[in-house]
Amino acid sequence: MRLIGVTKNNRLLVAVAGSGKTTYLVNKACELTSETVLITTYTEANKTEIWQKIIKKKGYIPSNIKVQTWFSFLLQHGVRPYQSLLNKIIHEKDIGFYLTSEKSGKKVNAAGNQIFFKGKTLYWGEKDFIKHYFTSNLKIYSDKISKFVFSCNQASNNEVVNRISRIFDHIFIDEIQDLAGYDLELIKLFFKSSSSVLLVGDPRQVTYLTHHSNKFGKYSNGNIESFIENELSNEIVCELDNKTLNLSHRNNQLICNYSAKLYPFLPVPKACDCKECRDYAIDHIGVFLIKPSDVDQYLSRFKPMQLRWSNAVKCNTQYSFMNFGESKGATFERVLIYPTKEMLQWIRNYNHNLKDETKAKLYVGITRARQSAAIILDYNNDDEFNDIQKYSFDFS
């Protein structure tokens, strides 16, 4: 554990897949019975998971605990109470929310056609306030919402953050690796506030980003630890903890070893030796390659969860299936992965440079499994692979 800064108790817990990071946050929140706690995360799926864990533990959601997605939290506590500070035109307007996966605010002409200059897309700048931040029906763009809140905080002499701190004694952020750009500016402000801040995340699991921004771009792919080390002033303290959540209670060591190849610059995760976590047979354990011709038989025998890039990838609909992104946080006994072309290139050659999103989604897919992860690949019997087994019904 390392302390960055000198004055206040904030923590960043760097976790590995299956270490129980969401459970850790829930347990911590439930211990704080006399103080108010915000638990926020990027996706609706993870918000629901947090709700379910609290209800399983307590039987209800305690009144002192608020669970919200990051965007919902910013809209309620950052945008709407202070929306007219930046422009009086929207003083009494009902501000909505618009989720976008690309850079917002493209310039269009009167006919609604996109405007280009020398082949490049043009965007509305901050001088065109409404068009920069909002859709035509005043829904704030998801990639601009943290910037808007940050600007409101500046215009109000830090009152946005002060108000949030008066409401919440503790701010817990799950899946911190998904935050980017001006989100990180807000994290810095929360660190300096009277609220205690607890961040938890796995730098290997950046399957989503709140937005793609040049702001703090070098920290946008799970590099939150370097952000903490490099961007905090001396009056802010943050404890960097790589030990509390460093054991996987989901993956066995064979899965840990193989998934670690995707991030060779990070320590290899370790599987726990808890008796209750390893209470299963060992006849089909680890990471396997399965030929396309054997998939249906494999599904019939092992009933794995099928994982794929998107709905465009065909799978056997007689068995359970999910997309990589929506499976994050889930645990299955076994998974069957439908890899992309780029993933297949990496499986055949670990030196192949995977794109960040592809790497993260393959990592998430492999690490959903407790017992086995199988990857579909049409290999030749004389092909050689390292640290992955070929599965054949002829020899099983």
mmCIF file of C-alpha atoms in Angstrom:
data_model
loop_
_atom_site.group_PDB
_atom_site.id
_atom_site.type_symbol
_atom_site.label_atom_id
_atom_site.label_comp_id
_atom_site.label_asym_id
_atom_site.label_seq_id
_atom_site.Cartn_x
_atom_site.Cartn_y
_atom_site.Cartn_z
ATOM 1 C CA MET A 1 0.000 0.000 0.000
ATOM 2 C CA ARG A 2 1.245 3.482 -0.868
ATOM 3 C CA LEU A 3 -0.013 6.874 0.277
ATOM 4 C CA ILE A 4 -0.154 9.689 -2.276
ATOM 5 C CA GLY A 5 -0.519 13.107 -0.596
ATOM 6 C CA VAL A 6 -0.689 14.024 3.068
ATOM 7 C CA THR A 7 -4.105 14.950 4.450
ATOM 8 C CA LYS A 8 -7.178 12.781 3.858
ATOM 9 C CA ASN A 9 -8.406 9.188 3.801
ATOM 10 C CA ASN A 10 -9.280 8.246 0.218
ATOM 11 C CA ARG A 11 -8.549 4.802 -1.237
ATOM 12 C CA LEU A 12 -8.069 3.159 -4.607
ATOM 13 C CA LEU A 13 -8.371 -0.625 -4.525
ATOM 14 C CA VAL A 14 -6.897 -2.286 -7.612
ATOM 15 C CA ALA A 15 -8.713 -5.602 -7.996
ATOM 16 C CA VAL A 16 -8.401 -8.762 -10.055
ATOM 17 C CA ALA A 17 -11.303 -10.537 -11.757
ATOM 18 C CA GLY A 18 -13.379 -12.543 -9.306
ATOM 19 C CA SER A 19 -11.871 -10.934 -6.214
ATOM 20 C CA GLY A 20 -15.256 -9.782 -4.923
ATOM 21 C CA LYS A 21 -14.803 -6.038 -5.399
ATOM 22 C CA THR A 22 -18.523 -5.254 -5.608
ATOM 23 C CA THR A 23 -19.186 -7.416 -2.553
ATOM 24 C CA TYR A 24 -16.397 -5.535 -0.745
ATOM 25 C CA LEU A 25 -18.067 -2.183 -1.500
ATOM 26 C CA VAL A 26 -21.459 -3.464 -0.393
ATOM 27 C CA ASN A 27 -20.080 -4.829 2.877
ATOM 28 C CA LYS A 28 -18.291 -1.552 3.613
ATOM 29 C CA ALA A 29 -21.433 0.459 2.877
ATOM 30 C CA CYS A 30 -23.592 -1.742 5.100
ATOM 31 C CA GLU A 31 -21.155 -1.247 7.984
ATOM 32 C CA LEU A 32 -21.687 2.541 7.877
ATOM 33 C CA THR A 33 -25.111 2.577 9.504
ATOM 34 C CA SER A 34 -24.914 6.117 10.868
ATOM 35 C CA GLU A 35 -23.410 7.821 7.782
ATOM 36 C CA THR A 36 -24.681 8.435 4.268
ATOM 37 C CA VAL A 37 -23.143 6.454 1.419
ATOM 38 C CA LEU A 38 -23.327 6.862 -2.348
ATOM 39 C CA ILE A 39 -22.415 3.789 -4.402
ATOM 40 C CA THR A 40 -22.109 4.668 -8.063
ATOM 41 C CA THR A 41 -21.055 2.673 -11.104
ATOM 42 C CA TYR A 42 -21.137 3.025 -14.865
ATOM 43 C CA THR A 43 -23.651 0.433 -16.055
ATOM 44 C CA GLU A 44 -27.273 -0.291 -15.189
ATOM 45 C CA ALA A 45 -26.361 -3.979 -14.921
ATOM 46 C CA ASN A 46 -23.781 -3.334 -12.229
ATOM 47 C CA LYS A 47 -26.168 -0.989 -10.375
ATOM 48 C CA THR A 48 -28.711 -3.809 -10.311
ATOM 49 C CA GLU A 49 -26.069 -6.240 -9.072
ATOM 50 C CA ILE A 50 -25.216 -3.872 -6.211
ATOM 51 C CA TRP A 51 -28.908 -3.548 -5.281
ATOM 52 C CA GLN A 52 -29.264 -7.318 -5.269
ATOM 53 C CA LYS A 53 -26.193 -7.824 -3.078
ATOM 54 C CA ILE A 54 -27.435 -5.259 -0.541
ATOM 55 C CA ILE A 55 -30.901 -6.828 -0.431
ATOM 56 C CA LYS A 56 -29.382 -10.306 -0.047
ATOM 57 C CA LYS A 57 -27.292 -9.075 2.855
ATOM 58 C CA LYS A 58 -29.817 -6.785 4.595
ATOM 59 C CA GLY A 59 -33.194 -7.778 3.192
ATOM 60 C CA TYR A 60 -33.781 -4.174 2.029
ATOM 61 C CA ILE A 61 -31.916 -1.063 0.850
ATOM 62 C CA PRO A 62 -30.984 0.973 3.953
ATOM 63 C CA SER A 63 -32.136 4.584 3.823
ATOM 64 C CA ASN A 64 -28.574 5.863 4.283
ATOM 65 C CA ILE A 65 -27.319 4.099 1.120
ATOM 66 C CA LYS A 66 -27.987 5.491 -2.365
ATOM 67 C CA VAL A 67 -27.148 3.385 -5.448
ATOM 68 C CA GLN A 68 -27.011 5.210 -8.795
ATOM 69 C CA THR A 69 -25.308 4.953 -12.127
ATOM 70 C CA TRP A 70 -22.589 7.540 -12.679
ATOM 71 C CA PHE A 71 -24.629 9.408 -15.285
ATOM 72 C CA SER A 72 -27.782 9.453 -13.145
ATOM 73 C CA PHE A 73 -25.765 10.783 -10.205
ATOM 74 C CA LEU A 74 -24.221 13.581 -12.292
ATOM 75 C CA LEU A 75 -27.568 14.544 -13.804
ATOM 76 C CA GLN A 76 -29.327 14.709 -10.421
ATOM 77 C CA HIS A 77 -26.620 16.331 -8.329
ATOM 78 C CA GLY A 78 -24.431 18.145 -10.836
ATOM 79 C CA VAL A 79 -26.520 19.301 -13.778
ATOM 80 C CA ARG A 80 -30.078 20.031 -12.669
ATOM 81 C CA PRO A 81 -29.460 21.979 -9.428
ATOM 82 C CA TYR A 82 -27.007 24.341 -11.167
ATOM 83 C CA GLN A 83 -27.939 24.175 -14.850
ATOM 84 C CA SER A 84 -28.535 27.906 -15.354
ATOM 85 C CA LEU A 85 -25.133 28.937 -13.965
ATOM 86 C CA LEU A 86 -23.549 28.522 -17.383
ATOM 87 C CA ASN A 87 -26.451 29.839 -19.470
ATOM 88 C CA LYS A 88 -29.647 31.566 -18.264
ATOM 89 C CA ILE A 89 -31.576 30.299 -21.304
ATOM 90 C CA ILE A 90 -31.951 26.884 -19.678
ATOM 91 C CA HIS A 91 -32.888 28.167 -16.205
ATOM 92 C CA GLU A 92 -36.338 26.575 -16.092
ATOM 93 C CA LYS A 93 -35.838 23.932 -18.774
ATOM 94 C CA ASP A 94 -36.233 20.197 -18.140
ATOM 95 C CA ILE A 95 -32.781 18.765 -18.935
ATOM 96 C CA GLY A 96 -32.748 15.160 -20.129
ATOM 97 C CA PHE A 97 -29.951 12.718 -20.885
ATOM 98 C CA TYR A 98 -28.662 11.278 -24.158
ATOM 99 C CA LEU A 99 -26.278 8.311 -24.195
ATOM 100 C CA THR A 100 -23.805 8.421 -27.068
ATOM 101 C CA SER A 101 -20.938 6.086 -27.938
ATOM 102 C CA GLU A 102 -19.195 8.626 -30.149
ATOM 103 C CA LYS A 103 -18.104 12.248 -29.957
ATOM 104 C CA SER A 104 -21.190 14.431 -29.780
ATOM 105 C CA GLY A 105 -22.132 17.803 -31.221
ATOM 106 C CA LYS A 106 -21.532 17.238 -34.930
ATOM 107 C CA LYS A 107 -22.351 20.233 -37.091
ATOM 108 C CA VAL A 108 -25.222 19.764 -39.526
ATOM 109 C CA ASN A 109 -26.798 22.049 -42.122
ATOM 110 C CA ALA A 110 -30.452 23.132 -42.377
ATOM 111 C CA ALA A 111 -31.307 19.853 -44.097
ATOM 112 C CA GLY A 112 -29.793 17.882 -41.224
ATOM 113 C CA ASN A 113 -26.794 16.701 -43.211
ATOM 114 C CA GLN A 114 -23.418 16.504 -41.504
ATOM 115 C CA ILE A 115 -20.929 19.278 -42.355
ATOM 116 C CA PHE A 116 -17.312 18.439 -43.233
ATOM 117 C CA PHE A 117 -14.251 20.595 -43.798
ATOM 118 C CA LYS A 118 -11.417 19.114 -45.851
ATOM 119 C CA GLY A 119 -12.854 15.681 -45.167
ATOM 120 C CA LYS A 120 -12.974 16.127 -41.402
ATOM 121 C CA THR A 121 -16.073 16.200 -39.213
ATOM 122 C CA LEU A 122 -16.891 19.603 -37.728
ATOM 123 C CA TYR A 123 -18.237 19.948 -34.172
ATOM 124 C CA TRP A 124 -19.988 22.728 -32.288
ATOM 125 C CA GLY A 125 -17.625 24.485 -29.882
ATOM 126 C CA GLU A 126 -18.306 25.854 -26.407
ATOM 127 C CA LYS A 127 -19.297 29.239 -27.845
ATOM 128 C CA ASP A 128 -22.324 27.487 -29.330
ATOM 129 C CA PHE A 129 -23.326 26.441 -25.824
ATOM 130 C CA ILE A 130 -26.634 24.671 -26.467
ATOM 131 C CA LYS A 131 -25.461 22.763 -29.533
ATOM 132 C CA HIS A 132 -22.190 21.853 -27.830
ATOM 133 C CA TYR A 133 -23.772 20.250 -24.751
ATOM 134 C CA PHE A 134 -27.283 19.279 -25.789
ATOM 135 C CA THR A 135 -29.426 17.570 -28.397
ATOM 136 C CA SER A 136 -32.128 19.602 -30.134
ATOM 137 C CA ASN A 137 -34.612 18.602 -27.383
ATOM 138 C CA LEU A 138 -32.253 19.565 -24.534
ATOM 139 C CA LYS A 139 -30.856 16.195 -23.586
ATOM 140 C CA ILE A 140 -27.287 16.545 -22.355
ATOM 141 C CA TYR A 141 -24.763 14.357 -24.185
ATOM 142 C CA SER A 142 -23.203 11.618 -22.065
ATOM 143 C CA ASP A 143 -19.693 12.536 -23.238
ATOM 144 C CA LYS A 144 -20.171 16.148 -22.098
ATOM 145 C CA ILE A 145 -21.986 15.708 -18.783
ATOM 146 C CA SER A 146 -18.903 15.535 -16.540
ATOM 147 C CA LYS A 147 -17.411 18.565 -18.311
ATOM 148 C CA PHE A 148 -20.690 20.452 -17.725
ATOM 149 C CA VAL A 149 -20.689 19.531 -14.018
ATOM 150 C CA PHE A 150 -17.027 20.515 -13.672
ATOM 151 C CA SER A 151 -17.750 23.892 -15.281
ATOM 152 C CA CYS A 152 -20.763 24.418 -13.004
ATOM 153 C CA ASN A 153 -18.557 23.708 -10.013
ATOM 154 C CA GLN A 154 -16.075 26.339 -11.169
ATOM 155 C CA ALA A 155 -18.844 28.883 -11.759
ATOM 156 C CA SER A 156 -20.350 28.240 -8.313
ATOM 157 C CA ASN A 157 -17.046 28.492 -6.421
ATOM 158 C CA ASN A 158 -17.032 24.731 -5.642
ATOM 159 C CA GLU A 159 -20.643 24.662 -4.427
ATOM 160 C CA VAL A 160 -21.566 21.667 -6.622
ATOM 161 C CA VAL A 161 -19.013 19.475 -4.869
ATOM 162 C CA ASN A 162 -19.708 21.039 -1.467
ATOM 163 C CA ARG A 163 -23.408 20.209 -1.814
ATOM 164 C CA ILE A 164 -22.644 16.615 -2.790
ATOM 165 C CA SER A 165 -20.372 16.300 0.251
ATOM 166 C CA ARG A 166 -23.121 17.609 2.511
ATOM 167 C CA ILE A 167 -25.420 14.878 1.160
ATOM 168 C CA PHE A 168 -22.956 11.969 1.142
ATOM 169 C CA ASP A 169 -20.377 11.289 3.850
ATOM 170 C CA HIS A 170 -18.887 8.562 1.663
ATOM 171 C CA ILE A 171 -18.608 8.226 -2.114
ATOM 172 C CA PHE A 172 -17.939 4.690 -3.367
ATOM 173 C CA ILE A 173 -17.222 4.252 -7.088
ATOM 174 C CA ASP A 174 -17.258 0.754 -8.557
ATOM 175 C CA GLU A 175 -15.674 -0.086 -11.940
ATOM 176 C CA ILE A 176 -13.493 3.015 -11.664
ATOM 177 C CA GLN A 177 -11.552 1.906 -14.758
ATOM 178 C CA ASP A 178 -14.582 2.899 -16.888
ATOM 179 C CA LEU A 179 -14.332 6.610 -15.995
ATOM 180 C CA ALA A 180 -12.377 8.967 -18.245
ATOM 181 C CA GLY A 181 -11.707 12.596 -19.174
ATOM 182 C CA TYR A 182 -13.534 15.140 -17.019
ATOM 183 C CA ASP A 183 -14.788 12.299 -14.796
ATOM 184 C CA LEU A 184 -11.249 12.227 -13.425
ATOM 185 C CA GLU A 185 -11.350 15.981 -12.744
ATOM 186 C CA LEU A 186 -14.454 15.335 -10.642
ATOM 187 C CA ILE A 187 -12.670 12.519 -8.809
ATOM 188 C CA LYS A 188 -9.919 14.991 -7.880
ATOM 189 C CA LEU A 189 -12.543 17.407 -6.538
ATOM 190 C CA PHE A 190 -14.200 14.653 -4.491
ATOM 191 C CA PHE A 191 -10.799 13.741 -3.058
ATOM 192 C CA LYS A 192 -10.467 17.324 -1.798
ATOM 193 C CA SER A 193 -13.999 17.432 -0.398
ATOM 194 C CA SER A 194 -15.179 16.438 3.083
ATOM 195 C CA SER A 195 -16.489 13.111 1.745
ATOM 196 C CA SER A 196 -14.359 9.983 2.020
ATOM 197 C CA VAL A 197 -13.838 8.422 -1.395
ATOM 198 C CA LEU A 198 -13.377 4.713 -2.131
ATOM 199 C CA LEU A 199 -12.553 3.666 -5.700
ATOM 200 C CA VAL A 200 -12.528 0.033 -6.823
ATOM 201 C CA GLY A 201 -11.700 -1.384 -10.230
ATOM 202 C CA ASP A 202 -9.766 -3.800 -12.387
ATOM 203 C CA PRO A 203 -7.525 -2.062 -14.984
ATOM 204 C CA ARG A 204 -7.899 -5.093 -17.256
ATOM 205 C CA GLN A 205 -11.676 -4.745 -17.612
ATOM 206 C CA VAL A 206 -12.180 -1.520 -19.565
ATOM 207 C CA THR A 207 -15.023 -2.833 -21.746
ATOM 208 C CA TYR A 208 -16.827 0.514 -21.565
ATOM 209 C CA LEU A 209 -15.729 4.116 -21.215
ATOM 210 C CA THR A 210 -17.994 6.949 -20.105
ATOM 211 C CA HIS A 211 -16.646 8.848 -23.094
ATOM 212 C CA HIS A 212 -13.642 9.180 -25.373
ATOM 213 C CA SER A 213 -11.858 12.412 -24.522
ATOM 214 C CA ASN A 214 -8.472 13.999 -25.090
ATOM 215 C CA LYS A 215 -8.664 15.121 -21.461
ATOM 216 C CA PHE A 216 -6.357 12.805 -19.475
ATOM 217 C CA GLY A 217 -6.237 10.573 -22.548
ATOM 218 C CA LYS A 218 -3.181 8.673 -21.322
ATOM 219 C CA TYR A 219 -5.189 7.403 -18.348
ATOM 220 C CA SER A 220 -8.266 6.315 -20.306
ATOM 221 C CA ASN A 221 -7.561 2.587 -20.595
ATOM 222 C CA GLY A 222 -7.610 1.479 -16.991
ATOM 223 C CA ASN A 223 -4.522 3.459 -16.006
ATOM 224 C CA ILE A 224 -6.221 4.984 -12.966
ATOM 225 C CA GLU A 225 -3.300 4.113 -10.704
ATOM 226 C CA SER A 226 -0.949 6.306 -12.746
ATOM 227 C CA PHE A 227 -3.543 9.092 -12.680
ATOM 228 C CA ILE A 228 -3.563 8.953 -8.878
ATOM 229 C CA GLU A 229 0.226 8.932 -8.740
ATOM 230 C CA ASN A 230 0.771 11.745 -11.247
ATOM 231 C CA GLU A 231 -2.158 14.143 -11.065
ATOM 232 C CA LEU A 232 -2.924 14.717 -7.373
ATOM 233 C CA SER A 233 -1.543 17.734 -5.579
ATOM 234 C CA ASN A 234 0.343 17.313 -2.306
ATOM 235 C CA GLU A 235 -2.615 18.291 -0.115
ATOM 236 C CA ILE A 236 -4.657 15.278 -1.308
ATOM 237 C CA VAL A 237 -4.109 11.830 0.126
ATOM 238 C CA CYS A 238 -5.083 8.583 -1.583
ATOM 239 C CA GLU A 239 -4.098 5.119 -0.457
ATOM 240 C CA LEU A 240 -3.177 2.828 -3.352
ATOM 241 C CA ASP A 241 -4.031 -0.745 -2.363
ATOM 242 C CA ASN A 242 -3.037 -3.674 -4.605
ATOM 243 C CA LYS A 243 -3.286 -6.351 -1.925
ATOM 244 C CA THR A 244 -6.785 -6.389 -0.411
ATOM 245 C CA LEU A 245 -8.438 -7.669 -3.607
ATOM 246 C CA ASN A 246 -5.556 -9.565 -5.230
ATOM 247 C CA LEU A 247 -7.001 -13.122 -5.057
ATOM 248 C CA SER A 248 -9.565 -14.479 -7.482
ATOM 249 C CA HIS A 249 -12.358 -16.394 -5.782
ATOM 250 C CA ARG A 250 -13.780 -17.234 -9.212
ATOM 251 C CA ASN A 251 -11.003 -18.313 -11.574
ATOM 252 C CA ASN A 252 -8.756 -21.318 -11.035
ATOM 253 C CA GLN A 253 -5.026 -20.790 -11.509
ATOM 254 C CA LEU A 254 -5.013 -22.126 -15.089
ATOM 255 C CA ILE A 255 -7.540 -19.461 -16.082
ATOM 256 C CA CYS A 256 -5.598 -16.815 -14.137
ATOM 257 C CA ASN A 257 -2.372 -17.769 -15.929
ATOM 258 C CA TYR A 258 -3.879 -17.669 -19.402
ATOM 259 C CA SER A 259 -5.830 -14.437 -18.944
ATOM 260 C CA ALA A 260 -2.663 -12.780 -17.598
ATOM 261 C CA LYS A 261 -1.023 -13.192 -20.999
ATOM 262 C CA LEU A 262 -3.245 -10.376 -22.239
ATOM 263 C CA TYR A 263 -1.631 -7.975 -19.736
ATOM 264 C CA PRO A 264 1.966 -9.144 -19.322
ATOM 265 C CA PHE A 265 2.995 -5.846 -17.679
ATOM 266 C CA LEU A 266 0.642 -6.520 -14.732
ATOM 267 C CA PRO A 267 1.136 -9.172 -12.008
ATOM 268 C CA VAL A 268 -0.364 -12.597 -12.696
ATOM 269 C CA PRO A 269 -3.580 -12.913 -10.652
ATOM 270 C CA LYS A 270 -3.599 -15.645 -8.030
ATOM 271 C CA ALA A 271 -6.443 -18.069 -7.438
ATOM 272 C CA CYS A 272 -7.607 -18.394 -3.846
ATOM 273 C CA ASP A 273 -7.466 -21.735 -2.071
ATOM 274 C CA CYS A 274 -10.796 -21.343 -0.279
ATOM 275 C CA LYS A 275 -12.443 -24.739 0.074
ATOM 276 C CA GLU A 276 -15.879 -23.372 -0.794
ATOM 277 C CA CYS A 277 -14.558 -21.660 -3.934
ATOM 278 C CA ARG A 278 -12.872 -24.834 -5.261
ATOM 279 C CA ASP A 279 -15.662 -27.263 -4.450
ATOM 280 C CA TYR A 280 -16.015 -28.845 -7.904
ATOM 281 C CA ALA A 281 -14.753 -31.792 -9.923
ATOM 282 C CA ILE A 282 -11.454 -31.408 -11.796
ATOM 283 C CA ASP A 283 -12.120 -33.424 -14.947
ATOM 284 C CA HIS A 284 -12.402 -30.392 -17.266
ATOM 285 C CA ILE A 285 -10.500 -27.449 -15.778
ATOM 286 C CA GLY A 286 -8.626 -24.627 -17.517
ATOM 287 C CA VAL A 287 -8.668 -22.985 -20.953
ATOM 288 C CA PHE A 288 -9.441 -24.978 -24.101
ATOM 289 C CA LEU A 289 -9.726 -24.697 -27.858
ATOM 290 C CA ILE A 290 -12.823 -26.248 -29.403
ATOM 291 C CA LYS A 291 -13.346 -26.833 -33.120
ATOM 292 C CA PRO A 292 -16.490 -25.315 -34.701
ATOM 293 C CA SER A 293 -17.647 -28.802 -35.703
ATOM 294 C CA ASP A 294 -17.666 -29.838 -32.022
ATOM 295 C CA VAL A 295 -19.500 -26.809 -30.627
ATOM 296 C CA ASP A 296 -22.995 -28.290 -30.454
ATOM 297 C CA GLN A 297 -21.733 -31.450 -28.781
ATOM 298 C CA TYR A 298 -19.672 -29.355 -26.371
ATOM 299 C CA LEU A 299 -22.717 -27.247 -25.492
ATOM 300 C CA SER A 300 -24.777 -30.369 -24.903
ATOM 301 C CA ARG A 301 -22.185 -31.883 -22.605
ATOM 302 C CA PHE A 302 -21.005 -28.911 -20.531
ATOM 303 C CA LYS A 303 -23.791 -26.291 -20.841
ATOM 304 C CA PRO A 304 -21.380 -23.300 -20.859
ATOM 305 C CA MET A 305 -22.531 -19.704 -21.106
ATOM 306 C CA GLN A 306 -21.889 -18.555 -24.683
ATOM 307 C CA LEU A 307 -20.107 -15.193 -24.881
ATOM 308 C CA ARG A 308 -19.841 -13.097 -28.032
ATOM 309 C CA TRP A 309 -18.904 -9.595 -29.214
ATOM 310 C CA SER A 310 -22.402 -8.477 -30.208
ATOM 311 C CA ASN A 311 -25.826 -9.656 -31.321
ATOM 312 C CA ALA A 312 -24.479 -9.858 -34.873
ATOM 313 C CA VAL A 313 -22.478 -12.961 -33.925
ATOM 314 C CA LYS A 314 -24.555 -16.100 -34.400
ATOM 315 C CA CYS A 315 -24.609 -18.663 -31.610
ATOM 316 C CA ASN A 316 -26.724 -21.635 -30.575
ATOM 317 C CA THR A 317 -29.875 -20.029 -29.198
ATOM 318 C CA GLN A 318 -30.952 -23.279 -27.539
ATOM 319 C CA TYR A 319 -28.377 -22.498 -24.863
ATOM 320 C CA SER A 320 -27.696 -19.382 -22.772
ATOM 321 C CA PHE A 321 -25.719 -16.546 -24.346
ATOM 322 C CA MET A 322 -24.548 -13.023 -23.540
ATOM 323 C CA ASN A 323 -22.382 -10.293 -25.054
ATOM 324 C CA PHE A 324 -18.937 -9.740 -23.520
ATOM 325 C CA GLY A 325 -19.784 -6.297 -22.188
ATOM 326 C CA GLU A 326 -22.977 -7.270 -20.408
ATOM 327 C CA SER A 327 -21.292 -10.311 -18.830
ATOM 328 C CA LYS A 328 -18.836 -8.163 -16.857
ATOM 329 C CA GLY A 329 -19.254 -8.875 -13.149
ATOM 330 C CA ALA A 330 -21.003 -12.195 -13.785
ATOM 331 C CA THR A 331 -19.768 -15.666 -12.774
ATOM 332 C CA PHE A 332 -20.411 -18.913 -14.641
ATOM 333 C CA GLU A 333 -19.102 -22.428 -14.118
ATOM 334 C CA ARG A 334 -18.043 -22.634 -17.763
ATOM 335 C CA VAL A 335 -17.985 -20.299 -20.760
ATOM 336 C CA LEU A 336 -17.723 -20.779 -24.521
ATOM 337 C CA ILE A 337 -16.203 -17.831 -26.363
ATOM 338 C CA TYR A 338 -16.981 -16.839 -29.955
ATOM 339 C CA PRO A 339 -13.768 -14.904 -30.723
ATOM 340 C CA THR A 340 -13.345 -12.085 -33.218
ATOM 341 C CA LYS A 341 -10.824 -12.352 -36.043
ATOM 342 C CA GLU A 342 -8.412 -10.170 -34.088
ATOM 343 C CA MET A 343 -8.764 -12.337 -30.985
ATOM 344 C CA LEU A 344 -7.908 -15.398 -33.082
ATOM 345 C CA GLN A 345 -4.759 -13.678 -34.336
ATOM 346 C CA TRP A 346 -3.655 -13.119 -30.746
ATOM 347 C CA ILE A 347 -4.432 -16.727 -29.709
ATOM 348 C CA ARG A 348 -2.146 -17.942 -32.496
ATOM 349 C CA ASN A 349 0.526 -15.333 -31.732
ATOM 350 C CA TYR A 350 0.680 -13.667 -28.317
ATOM 351 C CA ASN A 351 2.845 -10.899 -29.774
ATOM 352 C CA HIS A 352 -0.083 -9.680 -31.884
ATOM 353 C CA ASN A 353 -1.012 -6.190 -30.727
ATOM 354 C CA LEU A 354 -4.680 -6.317 -29.735
ATOM 355 C CA LYS A 355 -6.750 -3.151 -29.600
ATOM 356 C CA ASP A 356 -7.527 -2.110 -26.026
ATOM 357 C CA GLU A 357 -11.262 -2.802 -26.250
ATOM 358 C CA THR A 358 -10.726 -6.205 -27.882
ATOM 359 C CA LYS A 359 -8.149 -7.173 -25.276
ATOM 360 C CA ALA A 360 -10.414 -6.154 -22.401
ATOM 361 C CA LYS A 361 -13.416 -8.027 -23.764
ATOM 362 C CA LEU A 362 -11.423 -11.224 -24.309
ATOM 363 C CA TYR A 363 -10.091 -10.910 -20.766
ATOM 364 C CA VAL A 364 -13.592 -10.405 -19.393
ATOM 365 C CA GLY A 365 -14.862 -13.389 -21.373
ATOM 366 C CA ILE A 366 -12.170 -15.784 -20.169
ATOM 367 C CA THR A 367 -12.400 -14.658 -16.549
ATOM 368 C CA ARG A 368 -16.161 -15.168 -16.206
ATOM 369 C CA ALA A 369 -15.497 -18.887 -15.674
ATOM 370 C CA ARG A 370 -14.870 -20.797 -12.465
ATOM 371 C CA GLN A 371 -13.956 -24.123 -14.048
ATOM 372 C CA SER A 372 -13.310 -23.823 -17.788
ATOM 373 C CA ALA A 373 -13.190 -21.334 -20.642
ATOM 374 C CA ALA A 374 -13.385 -22.740 -24.171
ATOM 375 C CA ILE A 375 -12.568 -20.697 -27.283
ATOM 376 C CA ILE A 376 -13.833 -21.684 -30.723
ATOM 377 C CA LEU A 377 -10.979 -22.006 -33.210
ATOM 378 C CA ASP A 378 -10.704 -24.127 -36.354
ATOM 379 C CA TYR A 379 -7.208 -25.466 -35.697
ATOM 380 C CA ASN A 380 -5.244 -28.245 -37.363
ATOM 381 C CA ASN A 381 -4.266 -31.166 -35.193
ATOM 382 C CA ASP A 382 -0.563 -30.428 -35.693
ATOM 383 C CA ASP A 383 -0.941 -26.729 -34.720
ATOM 384 C CA GLU A 384 0.916 -25.863 -31.513
ATOM 385 C CA PHE A 385 -0.376 -23.525 -28.814
ATOM 386 C CA ASN A 386 1.115 -22.482 -25.488
ATOM 387 C CA ASP A 387 -0.800 -22.734 -22.203
ATOM 388 C CA ILE A 388 -4.078 -23.703 -23.839
ATOM 389 C CA GLN A 389 -5.415 -27.215 -24.358
ATOM 390 C CA LYS A 390 -7.070 -28.651 -27.460
ATOM 391 C CA TYR A 391 -10.347 -30.291 -26.592
ATOM 392 C CA SER A 392 -11.372 -33.353 -28.565
ATOM 393 C CA PHE A 393 -14.267 -35.702 -27.876
ATOM 394 C CA ASP A 394 -12.193 -38.483 -29.382
ATOM 395 C CA PHE A 395 -9.817 -38.412 -26.419
ATOM 396 C CA SER A 396 -11.957 -37.126 -23.567
#
